[in-house]
């Protein structure tokens, strides 16, 4: 189980490698939200999302001989790129298992970061687990899970150490801390870091309407699942259920959850573009959307929100700008 | 005349107020450029451009009683917003003179930052100078010029102090430093800062093809002018000629200049979007365009480029993405 000692150790390993992202703000966003809004733009992180932190934390925590045999991950998105870059930097071979019908750009990006991409036939019913297990056994690879892995959570938690440091410097002692939430790796990591370094900040997961497994799990007290895992533009945060490791942390420290619509995410992406000059992907804009458009569900005079990633297709981005850009 | 002592003094006045922007990079940009590329993203600065630095430097340098009477600036763009925000923060009234046919969004933004916007009829031949002089005389306002003003140059120079600090930390002792250049305020300020703190970095102004007054002035050794001041999407860096104060600095420390096309700026904007997750405006992408697409005119294994601003219309941004986004 991840704890603050592991997060601080991860921060030491990541020092000089992760980008130390700032807290951004804009008077225009404050006005919309009716309170002060601060943004943690992890879209500016290497590979365009916070996932590099967890990938680097996990790969760097391996014993050197284990690491030298290589790592493997299942992902068609941000986790793939985070693990690929971290592995390349640390001299570890990386195998990324992706569906053959994943966007060519994502496959190309992951390959360009030095990973071996192994495709499986999702439509034809091929099991990615079977593909992964065969490779793992043959080559002695170590699986890096996207969120239910203590060292990944520790890496994501370094985001929270930075938020706490900046919030304390700004004199912010009470605030709702909104986090874009899929499986809960980032959310639980930030929650552990803030528990130690900024305990007045309340962590609240933000999810797409209809994919609110974490929000419902926090309400019921046990793990709830989503009916679907696709059919929403917030692809980065569509997960089946909170993790076995993340959920106990979420339950102890976080909530209640907030949910937002696809249109609200597109609107928030456009406001991040016009007011902060940073690029958010739909799922990465969920917390900002909640900060701006769920003001009655937020307490206090200050809110902090992550923009957790910026890896978005040009077509979706143009849709956002054409709908909400002025 | 601005000197390094004034720049360091400006940095002290700006401390805790300007956003300390990082140096960004991406292996994908390195590959295109054929060398290491570092980006100074001043689009992330307050008001979306470096102009806030110069505005805050100039307004904060005024005697308190002079400042209390207020400041005035001519601008329909980034300088207007920089001066407006700085004045509001420092308790000074601000009057911004803008053409009546300026984009509504720019007028609205400047007003939202607390400035009094006075419109003049550009098409009808009304002189903005006459409008400005009348107001200045009536109210005892102080004019804040956009670039030919020592304390504005000192403020822009703080960008250079940060670049020098980060370049030294990265061990970069030799590099071409490409700067988006209009009247030369940012370029001359950065050049003075680097002369003191990172003398191996050579500052080179980047301009749109057809609006290369600074490039030609550096080649001929005296101030050359542009035939036109409009008709190019890089509106932020279209100026009639280098300034009387900036040019001697540029001549002593900078060159040769580089020029880029509108399409190259749109392409660079799209790469800033996909690879760095920051929003660049066309003129703010000129230096990145030169870094990526003028590789034969750049020396050494490292290049640093400013993204000087990100205030761009949604329509132009969509054009860039539809043309170059994949």
XYZ file of C-alpha atoms in Angstrom, chain A residues 40-282:
243
model
C -2.301 22.195 -11.965
C -1.446 21.725 -15.672
C -0.064 18.212 -15.958
C -0.689 18.441 -19.693
C 2.679 20.230 -19.628
C 4.324 17.142 -18.151
C 6.617 15.055 -20.373
C 4.513 12.928 -22.786
C 1.595 15.308 -22.213
C 0.146 13.818 -19.031
C 0.841 13.026 -15.371
C 1.281 9.375 -16.375
C 5.007 9.908 -16.899
C 5.347 10.438 -13.133
C 3.895 7.034 -12.284
C 5.737 5.297 -15.095
C 9.068 6.770 -14.088
C 8.417 6.030 -10.417
C 7.594 2.380 -11.065
C 10.386 1.685 -13.552
C 12.985 3.440 -11.409
C 11.898 1.466 -8.315
C 12.712 -1.889 -9.924
C 15.867 -3.771 -9.053
C 18.430 -3.043 -11.778
C 18.576 -6.648 -12.981
C 14.791 -6.899 -13.131
C 14.604 -3.566 -14.923
C 17.204 -4.676 -17.464
C 14.934 -7.518 -18.582
C 12.272 -4.960 -19.470
C 8.774 -3.792 -18.648
C 5.377 -4.313 -20.228
C 2.146 -2.341 -20.111
C -1.359 -2.572 -21.561
C -2.424 0.834 -22.818
C -3.490 2.659 -25.921
C -3.063 6.037 -24.321
C -1.246 8.189 -21.835
C 0.092 5.369 -19.642
C 1.752 3.794 -22.685
C 3.678 6.959 -23.466
C 4.620 7.559 -19.833
C 6.024 4.055 -19.409
C 7.739 4.128 -22.814
C 9.620 7.350 -22.134
C 10.552 6.372 -18.580
C 11.826 2.985 -19.740
C 13.889 4.489 -22.537
C 15.464 7.007 -20.176
C 16.289 4.277 -17.676
C 17.667 1.877 -20.266
C 14.891 -0.702 -19.926
C 13.249 -2.365 -22.937
C 9.518 -1.594 -23.014
C 6.736 -3.601 -24.614
C 3.374 -1.892 -24.970
C 0.338 -4.019 -25.838
C -2.192 -2.010 -27.844
C -5.338 -2.866 -29.755
C -4.685 -3.081 -33.488
C -7.468 -0.558 -34.075
C -5.938 2.116 -31.802
C -5.358 5.489 -33.496
C -2.265 5.342 -35.706
C -0.948 8.513 -34.069
C -0.907 6.884 -30.633
C 0.854 3.813 -31.973
C 3.377 5.992 -33.806
C 4.014 8.173 -30.750
C 4.599 5.175 -28.520
C 7.005 3.642 -31.039
C 8.795 6.971 -31.435
C 9.432 6.921 -27.685
C 11.396 3.705 -28.176
C 8.838 1.104 -27.140
C 8.108 -2.147 -28.951
C 4.394 -2.001 -29.741
C 2.638 -5.374 -29.880
C -0.813 -5.208 -31.416
C -3.670 -7.575 -30.574
C -6.913 -8.066 -32.444
C -9.504 -6.604 -30.067
C -12.348 -6.913 -32.577
C -11.492 -10.553 -33.317
C -11.681 -11.435 -29.634
C -7.971 -11.921 -29.004
C -7.182 -11.545 -25.301
C -4.598 -8.876 -24.494
C -3.919 -10.710 -21.234
C -2.983 -13.879 -23.123
C -0.685 -11.899 -25.427
C 0.875 -10.132 -22.446
C 1.336 -13.267 -20.352
C 3.105 -15.086 -23.146
C 5.575 -12.216 -23.668
C 6.076 -11.733 -19.943
C 6.913 -15.383 -19.423
C 9.206 -15.595 -22.448
C 11.244 -12.493 -21.653
C 10.919 -12.047 -17.888
C 9.227 -8.674 -18.252
C 7.672 -6.772 -15.339
C 4.093 -5.591 -15.756
C 3.516 -1.881 -14.959
C -0.202 -1.492 -14.239
C -1.774 1.889 -14.970
C -3.126 2.637 -11.500
C -3.429 -0.365 -9.171
C 0.295 -0.470 -8.451
C 1.818 1.119 -5.323
C 4.844 2.681 -7.037
C 2.668 4.120 -9.806
C 0.419 5.719 -7.181
C 3.521 7.030 -5.402
C 4.672 8.678 -8.621
C 1.303 10.296 -9.268
C 1.365 11.447 -5.644
C 4.349 13.673 -6.378
C 1.823 15.901 -8.163
C 0.202 16.371 -4.771
C 3.486 17.294 -3.063
C 3.912 20.111 -5.582
C 0.313 21.280 -5.175
C 0.740 21.332 -1.383
C 3.964 23.303 -1.640
C 2.418 25.918 -3.930
C -0.856 26.115 -1.997
C 1.024 26.653 1.249
C 3.143 29.373 -0.382
C -0.081 31.078 -1.528
C -1.562 30.828 1.955
C -4.335 28.471 0.824
C -5.302 26.380 3.852
C -8.813 25.319 2.823
C -9.928 24.349 -0.686
C -11.679 21.707 -2.717
C -9.052 19.884 -4.779
C -10.714 18.503 -7.920
C -8.950 15.657 -9.713
C -9.764 14.046 -13.071
C -10.383 10.439 -12.069
C -10.253 7.136 -13.941
C -8.954 4.209 -11.893
C -7.920 6.522 -9.093
C -4.125 6.471 -9.324
C -3.717 10.223 -9.552
C -6.576 10.913 -7.154
C -5.348 8.568 -4.436
C -1.740 9.704 -4.829
C -2.674 13.376 -4.516
C -4.908 12.580 -1.539
C -2.060 10.883 0.335
C 0.315 13.755 -0.380
C -2.193 16.391 0.742
C -3.104 14.455 3.873
C 0.519 14.922 4.921
C 1.367 18.364 3.554
C -1.900 20.302 3.106
C -4.602 18.587 5.162
C -7.142 21.394 4.655
C -7.441 20.518 0.973
C -10.297 18.082 0.299
C -9.744 15.806 -2.692
C -12.773 15.208 -4.903
C -12.751 12.921 -7.944
C -14.306 14.264 -11.163
C -15.797 11.893 -13.736
C -17.919 11.899 -16.882
C -21.660 11.516 -16.397
C -22.497 7.845 -17.002
C -18.975 6.717 -16.080
C -19.070 7.694 -12.417
C -17.902 4.449 -10.839
C -15.734 6.236 -8.272
C -18.431 8.744 -7.310
C -20.924 5.923 -6.786
C -18.383 3.764 -4.981
C -17.632 6.574 -2.544
C -21.362 7.043 -1.959
C -22.091 3.350 -1.367
C -18.856 2.520 0.441
C -17.886 -0.350 -1.809
C -16.568 -0.803 -5.341
C -19.173 -0.064 -8.025
C -18.597 -0.679 -11.719
C -19.504 1.117 -14.949
C -21.795 -0.593 -17.421
C -19.729 0.636 -20.350
C -16.084 1.423 -21.009
C -16.490 3.412 -24.197
C -18.875 5.850 -25.836
C -17.596 9.049 -24.249
C -14.942 11.512 -25.464
C -13.184 11.431 -22.071
C -11.293 8.285 -23.098
C -8.401 8.836 -20.672
C -10.627 8.430 -17.615
C -13.012 5.656 -18.705
C -12.209 2.707 -16.454
C -14.329 -0.240 -15.314
C -14.089 0.431 -11.567
C -11.824 1.933 -8.894
C -8.810 -0.245 -8.133
C -8.365 -2.681 -5.293
C -5.434 -0.610 -4.030
C -6.750 2.839 -4.897
C -10.267 2.451 -3.527
C -9.412 2.074 0.175
C -7.338 5.269 -0.088
C -10.111 7.090 -1.947
C -12.667 5.904 0.605
C -10.619 7.104 3.549
C -9.599 10.490 2.127
C -11.754 11.639 -0.799
C -15.199 12.713 -1.855
C -17.873 13.363 -2.651
C -17.344 12.957 -6.393
C -18.485 15.361 -9.113
C -19.708 14.491 -12.607
C -19.628 16.526 -15.806
C -20.979 16.232 -19.341
C -19.009 15.884 -22.556
C -20.086 19.369 -23.619
C -18.877 20.816 -20.338
C -15.500 19.194 -20.927
C -15.329 20.673 -24.434
C -16.226 24.060 -22.979
C -13.554 23.757 -20.281
C -10.980 22.714 -22.912
C -11.770 25.907 -24.813
C -11.435 28.046 -21.693
C -8.089 26.399 -20.896
C -7.083 27.329 -24.443
C -8.236 30.953 -24.286
C -7.472 31.797 -20.662
C -4.519 29.618 -19.677
C -2.963 28.863 -23.086
C -2.654 25.180 -22.284
C -4.023 22.224 -24.246
C -6.404 19.931 -22.365
C -7.836 16.656 -23.617
C -11.511 15.959 -22.812
